Coordinates of C-alpha atoms and ligand atoms in Angstrom, one line a residue:
X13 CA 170.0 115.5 14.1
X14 CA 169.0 116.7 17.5
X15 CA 166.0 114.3 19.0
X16 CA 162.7 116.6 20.0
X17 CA 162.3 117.1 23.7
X18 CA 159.0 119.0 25.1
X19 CA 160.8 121.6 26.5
X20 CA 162.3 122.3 23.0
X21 CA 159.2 122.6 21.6
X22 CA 157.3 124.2 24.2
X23 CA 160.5 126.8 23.8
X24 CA 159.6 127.4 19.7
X25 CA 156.1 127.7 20.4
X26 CA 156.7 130.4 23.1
X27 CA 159.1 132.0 20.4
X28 CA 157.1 131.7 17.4
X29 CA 153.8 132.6 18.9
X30 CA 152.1 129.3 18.5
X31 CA 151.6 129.1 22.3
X32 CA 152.3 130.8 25.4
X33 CA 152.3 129.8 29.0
X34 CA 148.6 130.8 31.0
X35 CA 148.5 134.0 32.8
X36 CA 152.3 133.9 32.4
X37 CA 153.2 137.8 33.7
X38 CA 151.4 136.5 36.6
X39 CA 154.1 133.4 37.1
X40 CA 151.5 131.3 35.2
X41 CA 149.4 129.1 36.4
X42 CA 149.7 125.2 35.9
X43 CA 148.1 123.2 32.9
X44 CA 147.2 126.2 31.2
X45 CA 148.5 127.4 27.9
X46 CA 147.4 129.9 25.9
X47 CA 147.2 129.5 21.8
X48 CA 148.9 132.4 19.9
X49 CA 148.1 133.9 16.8
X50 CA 150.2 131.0 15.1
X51 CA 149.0 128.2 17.5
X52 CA 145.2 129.4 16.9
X53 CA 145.2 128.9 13.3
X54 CA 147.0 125.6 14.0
X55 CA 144.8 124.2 16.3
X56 CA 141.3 125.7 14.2
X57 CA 142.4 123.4 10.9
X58 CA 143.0 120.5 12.8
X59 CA 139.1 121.1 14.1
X60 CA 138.3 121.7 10.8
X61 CA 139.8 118.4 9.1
X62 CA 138.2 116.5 12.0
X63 CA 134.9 118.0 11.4
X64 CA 135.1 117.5 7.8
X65 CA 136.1 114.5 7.6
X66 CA 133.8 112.6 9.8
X67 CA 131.0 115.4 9.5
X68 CA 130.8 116.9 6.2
X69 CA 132.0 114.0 4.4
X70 CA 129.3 111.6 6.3
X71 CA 125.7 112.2 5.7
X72 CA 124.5 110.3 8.4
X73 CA 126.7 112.1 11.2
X74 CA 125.0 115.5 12.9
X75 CA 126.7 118.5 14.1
X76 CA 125.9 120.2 17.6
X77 CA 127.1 122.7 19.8
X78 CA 125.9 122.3 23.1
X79 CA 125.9 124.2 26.5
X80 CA 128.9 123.6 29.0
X81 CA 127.3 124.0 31.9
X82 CA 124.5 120.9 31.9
X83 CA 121.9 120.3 34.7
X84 CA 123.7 118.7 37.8
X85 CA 121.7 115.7 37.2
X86 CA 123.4 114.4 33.8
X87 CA 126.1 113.8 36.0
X88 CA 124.7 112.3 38.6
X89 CA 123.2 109.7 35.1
X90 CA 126.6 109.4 33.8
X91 CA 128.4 108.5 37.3
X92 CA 130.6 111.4 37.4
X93 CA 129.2 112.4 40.4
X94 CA 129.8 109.5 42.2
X95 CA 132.5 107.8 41.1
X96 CA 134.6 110.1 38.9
X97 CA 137.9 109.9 39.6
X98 CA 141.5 109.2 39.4
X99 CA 144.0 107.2 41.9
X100 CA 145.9 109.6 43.4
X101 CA 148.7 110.2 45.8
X102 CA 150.5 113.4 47.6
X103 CA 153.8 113.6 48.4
X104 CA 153.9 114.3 52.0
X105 CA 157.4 116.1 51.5
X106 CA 157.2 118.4 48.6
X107 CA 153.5 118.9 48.6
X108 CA 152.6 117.5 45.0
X109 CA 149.5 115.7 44.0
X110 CA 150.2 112.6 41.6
X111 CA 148.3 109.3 39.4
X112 CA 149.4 106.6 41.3
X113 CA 148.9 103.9 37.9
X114 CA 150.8 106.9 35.9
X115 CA 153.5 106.5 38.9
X116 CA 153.3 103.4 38.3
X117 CA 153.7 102.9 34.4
X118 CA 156.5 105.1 34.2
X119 CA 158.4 103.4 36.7
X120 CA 158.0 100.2 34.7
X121 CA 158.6 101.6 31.8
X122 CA 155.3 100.8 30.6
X123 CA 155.6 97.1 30.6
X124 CA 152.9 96.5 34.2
X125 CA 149.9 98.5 33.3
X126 CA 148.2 99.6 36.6
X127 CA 144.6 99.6 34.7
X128 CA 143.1 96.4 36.7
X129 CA 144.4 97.1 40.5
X130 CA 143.3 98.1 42.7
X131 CA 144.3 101.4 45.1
X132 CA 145.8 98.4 47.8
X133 CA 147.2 96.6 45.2
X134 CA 149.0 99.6 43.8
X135 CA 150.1 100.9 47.3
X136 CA 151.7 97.4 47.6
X137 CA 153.4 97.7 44.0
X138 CA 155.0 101.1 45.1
X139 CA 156.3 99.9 48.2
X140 CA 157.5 97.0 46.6
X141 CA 159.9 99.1 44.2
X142 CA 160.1 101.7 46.2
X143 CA 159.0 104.3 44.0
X144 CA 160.0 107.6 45.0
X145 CA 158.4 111.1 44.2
X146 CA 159.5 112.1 40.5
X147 CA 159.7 115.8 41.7
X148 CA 161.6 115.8 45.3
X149 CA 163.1 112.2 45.2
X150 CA 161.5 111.1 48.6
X151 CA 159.1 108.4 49.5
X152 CA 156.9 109.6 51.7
X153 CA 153.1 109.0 50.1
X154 CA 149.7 109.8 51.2
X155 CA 147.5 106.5 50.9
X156 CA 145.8 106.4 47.3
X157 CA 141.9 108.3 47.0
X158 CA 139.8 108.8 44.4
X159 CA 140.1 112.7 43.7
X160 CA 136.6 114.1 41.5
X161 CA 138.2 116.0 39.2
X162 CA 135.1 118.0 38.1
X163 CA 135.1 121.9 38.8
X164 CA 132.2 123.0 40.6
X165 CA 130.6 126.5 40.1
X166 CA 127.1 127.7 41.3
X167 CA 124.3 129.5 39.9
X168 CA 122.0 132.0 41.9
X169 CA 122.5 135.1 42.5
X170 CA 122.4 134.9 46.9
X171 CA 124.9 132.5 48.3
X172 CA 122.0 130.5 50.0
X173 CA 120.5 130.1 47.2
X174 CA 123.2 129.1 45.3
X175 CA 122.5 125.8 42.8
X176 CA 125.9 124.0 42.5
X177 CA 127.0 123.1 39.0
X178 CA 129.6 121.5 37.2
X179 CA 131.6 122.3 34.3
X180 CA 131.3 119.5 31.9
X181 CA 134.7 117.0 32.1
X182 CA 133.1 115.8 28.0
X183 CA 131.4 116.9 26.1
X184 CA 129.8 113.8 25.3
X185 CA 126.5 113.9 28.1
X186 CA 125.1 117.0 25.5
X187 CA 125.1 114.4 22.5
X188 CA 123.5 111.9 24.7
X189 CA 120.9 114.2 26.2
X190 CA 119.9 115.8 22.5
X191 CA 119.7 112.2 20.9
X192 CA 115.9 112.6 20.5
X193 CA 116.0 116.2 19.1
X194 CA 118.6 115.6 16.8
X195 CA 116.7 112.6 15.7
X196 CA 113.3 114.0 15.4
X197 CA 114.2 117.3 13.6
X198 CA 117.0 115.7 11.2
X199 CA 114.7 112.5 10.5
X200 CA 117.8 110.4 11.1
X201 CA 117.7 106.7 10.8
X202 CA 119.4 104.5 13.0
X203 CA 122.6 103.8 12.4
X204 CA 123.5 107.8 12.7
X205 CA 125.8 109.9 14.9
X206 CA 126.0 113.1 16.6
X207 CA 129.4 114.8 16.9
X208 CA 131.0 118.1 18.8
X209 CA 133.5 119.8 19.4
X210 CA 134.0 121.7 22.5
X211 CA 136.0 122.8 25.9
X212 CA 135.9 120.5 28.4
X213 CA 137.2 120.8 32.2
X214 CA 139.2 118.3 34.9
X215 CA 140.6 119.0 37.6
X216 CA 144.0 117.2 36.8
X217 CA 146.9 117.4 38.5
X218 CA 150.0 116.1 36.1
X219 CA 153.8 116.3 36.0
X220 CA 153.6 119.1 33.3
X221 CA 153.9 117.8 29.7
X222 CA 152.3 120.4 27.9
X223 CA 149.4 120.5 26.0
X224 CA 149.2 116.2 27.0
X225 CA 147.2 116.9 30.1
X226 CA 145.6 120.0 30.9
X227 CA 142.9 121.5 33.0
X228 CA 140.5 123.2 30.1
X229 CA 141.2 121.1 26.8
X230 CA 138.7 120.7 23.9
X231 CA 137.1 117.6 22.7
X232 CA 135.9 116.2 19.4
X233 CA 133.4 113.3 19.5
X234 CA 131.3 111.9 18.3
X235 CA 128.8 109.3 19.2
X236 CA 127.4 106.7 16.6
X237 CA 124.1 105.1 17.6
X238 CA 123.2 101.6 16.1
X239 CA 121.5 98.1 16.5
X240 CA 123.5 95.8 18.5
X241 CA 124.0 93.2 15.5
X242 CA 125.9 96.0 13.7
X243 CA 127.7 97.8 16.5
X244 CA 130.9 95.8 16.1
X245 CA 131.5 96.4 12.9
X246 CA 130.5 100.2 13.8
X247 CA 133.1 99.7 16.4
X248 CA 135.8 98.1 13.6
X249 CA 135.1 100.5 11.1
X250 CA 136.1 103.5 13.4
X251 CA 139.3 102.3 14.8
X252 CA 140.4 102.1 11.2
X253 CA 138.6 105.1 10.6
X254 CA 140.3 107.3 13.4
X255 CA 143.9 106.2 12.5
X256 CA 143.6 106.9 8.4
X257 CA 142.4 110.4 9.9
X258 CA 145.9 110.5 11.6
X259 CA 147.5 108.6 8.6
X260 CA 146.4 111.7 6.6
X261 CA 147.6 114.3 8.3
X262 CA 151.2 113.0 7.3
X263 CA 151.8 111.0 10.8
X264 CA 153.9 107.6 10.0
X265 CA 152.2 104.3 10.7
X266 CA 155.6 103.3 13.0
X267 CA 154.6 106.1 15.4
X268 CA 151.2 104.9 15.8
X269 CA 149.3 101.7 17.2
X270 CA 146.3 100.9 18.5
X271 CA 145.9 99.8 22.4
X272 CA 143.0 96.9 22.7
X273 CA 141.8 97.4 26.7
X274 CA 141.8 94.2 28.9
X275 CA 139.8 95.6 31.3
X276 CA 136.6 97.0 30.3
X277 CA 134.0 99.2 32.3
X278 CA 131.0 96.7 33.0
X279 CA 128.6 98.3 30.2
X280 CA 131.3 98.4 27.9
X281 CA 131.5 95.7 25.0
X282 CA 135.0 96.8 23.7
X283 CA 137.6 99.5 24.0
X284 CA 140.5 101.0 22.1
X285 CA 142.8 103.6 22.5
X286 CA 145.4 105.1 19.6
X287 CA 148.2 105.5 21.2
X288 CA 151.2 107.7 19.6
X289 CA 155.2 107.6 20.3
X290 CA 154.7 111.2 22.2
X291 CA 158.8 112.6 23.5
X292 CA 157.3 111.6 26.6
X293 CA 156.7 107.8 25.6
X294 CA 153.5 105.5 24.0
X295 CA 150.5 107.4 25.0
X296 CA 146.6 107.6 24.0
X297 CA 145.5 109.9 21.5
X298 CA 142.5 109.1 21.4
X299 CA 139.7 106.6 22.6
X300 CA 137.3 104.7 20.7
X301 CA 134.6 103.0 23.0
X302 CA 131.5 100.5 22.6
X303 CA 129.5 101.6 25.2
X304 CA 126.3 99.3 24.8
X305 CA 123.1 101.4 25.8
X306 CA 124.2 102.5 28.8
X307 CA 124.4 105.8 28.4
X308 CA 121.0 106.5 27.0
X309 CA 119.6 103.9 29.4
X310 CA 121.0 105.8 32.0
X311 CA 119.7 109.2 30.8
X312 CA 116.0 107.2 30.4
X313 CA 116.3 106.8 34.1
X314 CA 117.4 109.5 35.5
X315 CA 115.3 112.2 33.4
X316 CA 112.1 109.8 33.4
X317 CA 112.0 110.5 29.3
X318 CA 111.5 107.7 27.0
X319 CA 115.0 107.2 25.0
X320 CA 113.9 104.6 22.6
X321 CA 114.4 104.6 18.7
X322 CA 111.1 103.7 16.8
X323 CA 112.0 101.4 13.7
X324 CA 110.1 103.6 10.7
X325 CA 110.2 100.1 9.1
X326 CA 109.7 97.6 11.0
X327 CA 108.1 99.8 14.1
X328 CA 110.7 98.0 16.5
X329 CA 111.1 100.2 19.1
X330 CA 114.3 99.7 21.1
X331 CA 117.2 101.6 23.0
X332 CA 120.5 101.9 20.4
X333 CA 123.9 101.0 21.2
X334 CA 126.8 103.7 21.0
X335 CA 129.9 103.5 19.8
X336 CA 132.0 106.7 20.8
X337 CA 134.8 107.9 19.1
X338 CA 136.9 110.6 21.3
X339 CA 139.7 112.8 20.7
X340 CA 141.1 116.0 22.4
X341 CA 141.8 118.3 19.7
X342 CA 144.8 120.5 22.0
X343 CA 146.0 116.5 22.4
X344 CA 146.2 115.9 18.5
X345 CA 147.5 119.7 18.1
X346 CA 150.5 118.7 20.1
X347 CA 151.2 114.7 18.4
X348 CA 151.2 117.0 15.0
X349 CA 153.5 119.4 16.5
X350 CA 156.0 116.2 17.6
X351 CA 155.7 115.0 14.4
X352 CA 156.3 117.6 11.9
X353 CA 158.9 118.8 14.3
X354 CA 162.9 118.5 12.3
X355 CA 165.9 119.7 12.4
X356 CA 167.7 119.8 9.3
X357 CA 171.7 120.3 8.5
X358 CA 171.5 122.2 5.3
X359 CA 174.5 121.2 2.5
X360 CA 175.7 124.8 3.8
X361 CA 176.5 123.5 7.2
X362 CA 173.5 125.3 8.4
X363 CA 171.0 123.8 10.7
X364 CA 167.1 124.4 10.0
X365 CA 164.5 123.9 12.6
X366 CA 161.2 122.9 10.2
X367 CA 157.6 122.0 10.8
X368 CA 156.6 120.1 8.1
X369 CA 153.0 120.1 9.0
X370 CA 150.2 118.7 6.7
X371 CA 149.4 121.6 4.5
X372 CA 146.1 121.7 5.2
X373 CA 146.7 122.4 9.0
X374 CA 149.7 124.7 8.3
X375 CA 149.0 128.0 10.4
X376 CA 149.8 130.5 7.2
X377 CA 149.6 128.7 3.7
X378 CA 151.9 131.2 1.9
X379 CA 154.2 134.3 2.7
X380 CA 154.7 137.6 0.4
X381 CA 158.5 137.9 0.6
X382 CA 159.7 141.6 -1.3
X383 CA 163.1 140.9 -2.3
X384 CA 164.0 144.6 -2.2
X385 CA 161.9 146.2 0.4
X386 CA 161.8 149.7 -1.4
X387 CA 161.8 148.8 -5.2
X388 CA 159.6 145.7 -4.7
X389 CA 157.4 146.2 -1.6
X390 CA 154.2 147.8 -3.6
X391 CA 154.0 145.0 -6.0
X392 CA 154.6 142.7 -2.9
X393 CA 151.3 144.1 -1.5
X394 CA 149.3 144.0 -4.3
X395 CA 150.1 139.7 -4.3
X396 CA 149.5 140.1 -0.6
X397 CA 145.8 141.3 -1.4
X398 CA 145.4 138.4 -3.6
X399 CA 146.7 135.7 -1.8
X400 CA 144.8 136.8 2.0
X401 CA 141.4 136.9 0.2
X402 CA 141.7 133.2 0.0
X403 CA 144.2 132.1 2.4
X404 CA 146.2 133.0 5.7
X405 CA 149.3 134.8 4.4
X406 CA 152.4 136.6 6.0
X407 CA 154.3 139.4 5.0
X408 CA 158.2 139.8 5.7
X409 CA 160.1 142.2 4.4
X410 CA 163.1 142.3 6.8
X411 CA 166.0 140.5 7.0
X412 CA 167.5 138.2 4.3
X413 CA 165.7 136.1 2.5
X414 CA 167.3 133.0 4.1
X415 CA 166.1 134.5 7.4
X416 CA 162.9 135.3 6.3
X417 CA 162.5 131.7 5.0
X418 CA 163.7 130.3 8.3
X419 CA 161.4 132.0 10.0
X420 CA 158.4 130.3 7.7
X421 CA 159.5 126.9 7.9
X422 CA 159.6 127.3 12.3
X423 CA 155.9 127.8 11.5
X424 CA 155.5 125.2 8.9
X425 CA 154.2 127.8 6.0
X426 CA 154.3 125.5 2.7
X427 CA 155.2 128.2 0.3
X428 CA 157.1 131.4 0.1
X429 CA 156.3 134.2 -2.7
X430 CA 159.4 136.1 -3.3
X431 CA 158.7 139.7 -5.5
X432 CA 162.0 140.4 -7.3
X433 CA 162.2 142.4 -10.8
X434 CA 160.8 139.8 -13.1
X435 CA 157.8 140.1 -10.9
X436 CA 157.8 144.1 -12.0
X437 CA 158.4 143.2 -15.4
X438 CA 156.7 140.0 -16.4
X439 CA 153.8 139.2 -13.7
X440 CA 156.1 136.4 -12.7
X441 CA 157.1 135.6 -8.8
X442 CA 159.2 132.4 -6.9
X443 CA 157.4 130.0 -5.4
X444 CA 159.3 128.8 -2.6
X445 CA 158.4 125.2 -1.2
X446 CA 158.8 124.6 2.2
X447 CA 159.7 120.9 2.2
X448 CA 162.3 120.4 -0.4
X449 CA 163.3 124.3 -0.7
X450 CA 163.1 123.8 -4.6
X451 CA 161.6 127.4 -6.6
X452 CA 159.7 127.3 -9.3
X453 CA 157.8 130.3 -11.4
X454 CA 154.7 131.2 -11.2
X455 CA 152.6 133.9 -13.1
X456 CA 151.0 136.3 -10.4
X457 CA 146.8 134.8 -11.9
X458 CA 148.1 131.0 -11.6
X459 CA 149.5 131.3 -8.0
X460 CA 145.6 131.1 -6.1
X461 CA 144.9 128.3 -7.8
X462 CA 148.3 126.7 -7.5
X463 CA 148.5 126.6 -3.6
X464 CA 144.5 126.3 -3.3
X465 CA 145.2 122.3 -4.9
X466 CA 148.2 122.2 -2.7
X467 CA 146.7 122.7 0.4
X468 CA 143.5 121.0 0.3
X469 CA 142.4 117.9 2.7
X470 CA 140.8 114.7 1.4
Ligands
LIG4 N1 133.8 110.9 26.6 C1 134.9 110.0 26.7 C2 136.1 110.7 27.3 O1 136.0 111.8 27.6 P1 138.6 110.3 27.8 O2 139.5 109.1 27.5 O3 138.5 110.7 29.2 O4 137.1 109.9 27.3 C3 138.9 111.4 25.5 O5 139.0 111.5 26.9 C4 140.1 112.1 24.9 O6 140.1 113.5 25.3 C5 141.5 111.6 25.2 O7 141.8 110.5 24.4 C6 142.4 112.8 25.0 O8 142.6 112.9 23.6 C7 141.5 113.9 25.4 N2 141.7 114.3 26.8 C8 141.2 113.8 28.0 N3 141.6 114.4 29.1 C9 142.5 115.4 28.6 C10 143.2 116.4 29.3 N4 143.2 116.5 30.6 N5 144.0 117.2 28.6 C11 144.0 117.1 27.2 N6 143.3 116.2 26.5 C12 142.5 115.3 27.2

C-alpha cells in the first residue's frame, strides 16, 4: 500500500488534530508546530513512558525540573558561547540559510559523512559535485560560518541596563549545575543520575521536515554520574538500554541501528547515536555520549565551586564521569508517528489509514460508540462516565459505525465500545479492537479492568 511521505502525515495530523502548523492564520511561521488536542496526549505518554522507564523504574536516577533561562555564565562553562555552532551556507540567489555537512550527506546519499572536515574541506567537496541549492536549483553559496544558534533575550527593566541571556539550547547545563544539591539532599551514591525533561531552543534553519528539526523542541535526558572504571559499561548498558525503550514502543529492530561516531569531541571517550529509517532517510534519534568529567570540571572552573564526589566509604574524593543519554521527545513523537503510520486495503476493497501506536502512547485509549444515537445515547454516556474516570475516551455518535471507527484508527484509539440493545438489556457492550478489527463482549463492570491491562507499559 501507499509508502508514508511527511507531507502525508503532516496532512493527517493537521486533519485529525494531532498538530497544526505555528501561528498558521498568520502564514505560519517556520519550524514551529503546534500540538493539538490529539497530538498533546500523544506526545505527554511518550514523556511519560520515558520518564517511567528510566525514572520511576530506577532508584538511583533523580528527577528535576530546572529553569530555562540559566546565568549567562553556564554557557560561557559549556562552550556554547564560544564555539556553538553549525556549518552553514546561504544561497546568494534565493536567500536560504543551509548545513553545509547536511548538504553534503544528502547529496551522497549518505555514504561520505561530512562529520571530520573541515568548513574548506567541505567548500572544496561542494564545488567538486557541484551541489546546487535544494530549494532554487542554483549554485551560488556564501562561504561556510559558524552560525550560534542560541536565542538571546535580556533581563532588566531599562535597555542600558539590560543583562543579555540565553535561552537554554539543552537542557542538560541545569543537571550539571544541580549535581551537588541533588546529591546532598537525596543522599545519592555514586553511580546515580539526574534526568529532565524540558523545552529547549536553537536557532536552526532546516529544509522543513516537520517535527525532525525545529526551533523550540523538548528534551529528555538524563545524565548518569560514575567512576571512570565503570563508565563503559554505564556507557554499554545504555545504548542497549535506549533502543529496548524504542523496541517497546512496537518500533521493528530493521528500522533501527545504532551509529558508533568516528570523530569524537576531545573530552569525549565514546559516542553513539540511534539512528531510525525516518521518510526522509537514516537519521539520529537520539544520542548517547561519554563525556568524561568535563562537564562538571568545567562548571568547577567557571563557578569557583568545588564539584567533587566524597566516597562515604572509602572518603575518595574525586570528580565523576558522565555518561549522557539524550533524546528529543517532539523527535521520538514523530519516529512513532512514521512508524505506526499504515494504510490498509480492507477485504471490502476499502482502504484504511491506521496508527497502530503502542497502546500505552495512544492519544484516547477507548471510544463510546451509541449504535442508535436516540435509543442508545443515555446508556452510551453512562459507559462514557466510567471509562473517562480512568482513561482518555471519545464520544461519537455521528455517522456510521464504519466511519466512526475510521475516524479512531487515524488516531490510533485501541478499542471502540459500541452501545447497541444487548447493552440495554444485559449490561453487555462490543469491544472493538483497533488492530485486528475483531469484537468481542464485554460486561459493562469488566470493561475498566479489561483495557487498564491492555494498555499498560512495562
Ligand atoms: N545535551 C546533548 C544534546 O543536546 P544533541 O544531539 O544536540 O545533544 C539531543 O540533541 C537530542 O535532542 C537529539 O538526538 C534529538 O533527538 C533532539 N534534538 C536536537 N536538536 C533538535 C531540534 N532542533 N529539533 C528537535 N529535536 C532536536
Amino acid at each position: 500500500m501507499g509508502k508514508l511521505t511527511m507531507d502525508k502525515l503532516v496532512a493527517l495530523c493537521k486533519n485529525r488534530g494531532i498538530i497544526f502548523p505555528g501561528s498558521e492564520i498568520y502564514g505560519g511561521f517556520a519550524n514551529t508546530w503546534d500540538f493539538g488536542p490529539v497530538g498533546v496526549e500523544l506526545k505527554n505518554n511518550v514523556k511519560r513512558a520515558w520518564w517511567k522507564r528510566f525514572v520511576q523504574e530506577d532508584n538511583s536516577c533523580f528527577g528535576l525540573d530546572a529553569a530555562i533561562l540559566m546565568n549567562p555564565k553556564v554557557w560561557e562553562a559549556s562552550g556554547h558561547v564560544q564555539s556553538f555552532g553549525d556549518p552553514k551556507m546561504d544561497c546568494k540567489n534565493c536567500k536560504t540559510r543551509h548545513r553545509a555537512d547536511t548538504i553534503i550527506e544528502n547529496f551522497s546519499k549518505g555514504t561520505v559523512s561530512a562529520e571530520g572536515m573541515t568548513n574548506e574541506q567541505m567548500e572544496e567537496y561542494i564545488a567538486i559535485h557541484d551541489i546546487k541549492c535544494p530549494v532554487c536549483g542554483k549554485r551560488d553559496w556564501t562561504p561556510i560560518r559558524k552560525f550560534n544558534p542560541m536565542f538571546t533575550t535580556s533581563r532588566g527593566t531599562l535597555e542600558e541596563d539590560a543583562d543579555k541571556v540565553y535561552l537554554r539550547p539543552e537542557t542538560c547545563q541545569g543537571e550539571y549545575v544541580n549535581f551537588l544539591n541533588v546529591q546532598r539532599t537525596m543522599r545519592a551514591k555514586v553511580p546515580f543520575a539526574i534526568a529532565q525533561i524540558g523545552k529547549s531552543f536553537r536557532n536552526e534553519i532546516t529544509p522543513g521536515n516537520f517535527l525532525f528539526r525545529t526551533v523550540e523542541f523538548e528534551q529528555m535526558e538524563l545524565q548518569m554520574f560514575c567512576k571512570e572504571e565503570s563508565s563503559m559499561d554505564i556507557y554499554n548498558k545504555y545504548k542497549e538500554k535506549a533502543l529496548q525503550f524504542v523496541k517497546d514502543l512496537n518500533v521493528k529492530e530493521e528500522n533501527l541501528r545504532f551509529h558508533d561516531h568516528d570523530k569524537l569531541a576531545h573530552y569525549a571517550k565514546a559516542a553513539c547515536d540511534i539512528q531510525y529509517n525516518f521518510p526522509i532517510g537514516w537519521q539520529e534519534l537520539n544520542g548517547i555520549h561519554h563525556r568524561s568529567t568535563w562537564d562538571l570540571s568545567r562548571h568547577q572552573e567557571f563557578s569557583g565551586k568545588n564539584m567533587s564526589y566524597t566516597d562515604p566509604i572509602t572518603n575518595e574524593k574525586y570528580i565523576p564521569n558522565v555518561i549522557e543519554y539524550s533524546i528529543g521527545a517532539d523527535r521520538l513523537t514523530l519516529l512513532l508517528l512514521c512508524e505506526a503510520y499504515e494504510e490498509q486495503e480492507l477485504e471490502d476493497g476499502e482502504t484504511r489509514v491506521v496508527m497502530h501506536f503502542h497502546p500505552a502512547i495512544a492519544p484516547y485509549k477507548v471510544a463510546v460508540m451509541p449504535l442508535i444515537k436516540k435509543t442508545h445515547g443515555e446508556k452510551a454516556q453512562e459507559v462514557l462516565n466510567i471509562l473517562n474516570k480512568e482513561f482518555m475516551t471519545q464520544y461519537d455518535e455521528s455517522g456510521s459505525i464504519g466511519k466512526r471507527y475510521r475516524r479512531q484508527d487515524e488516531i490510533g484509539t485501541p478499542y471502540c465500545v459500541t452501545i447497541d440493545d444487548d447493552t440495554l438489556n444485559n449490561n453487555t457492550v462490543t469491544v472493538r479492537d483497533r488492530d485486528t478489527m475483531e469484537q468481542i463482549v464485554l460486561k459493562i463492570d469488566e470493561l475498566v479492568e479489561y483495557i487498564k491491562e491492555k494498555v499498560k507499559f512495562n
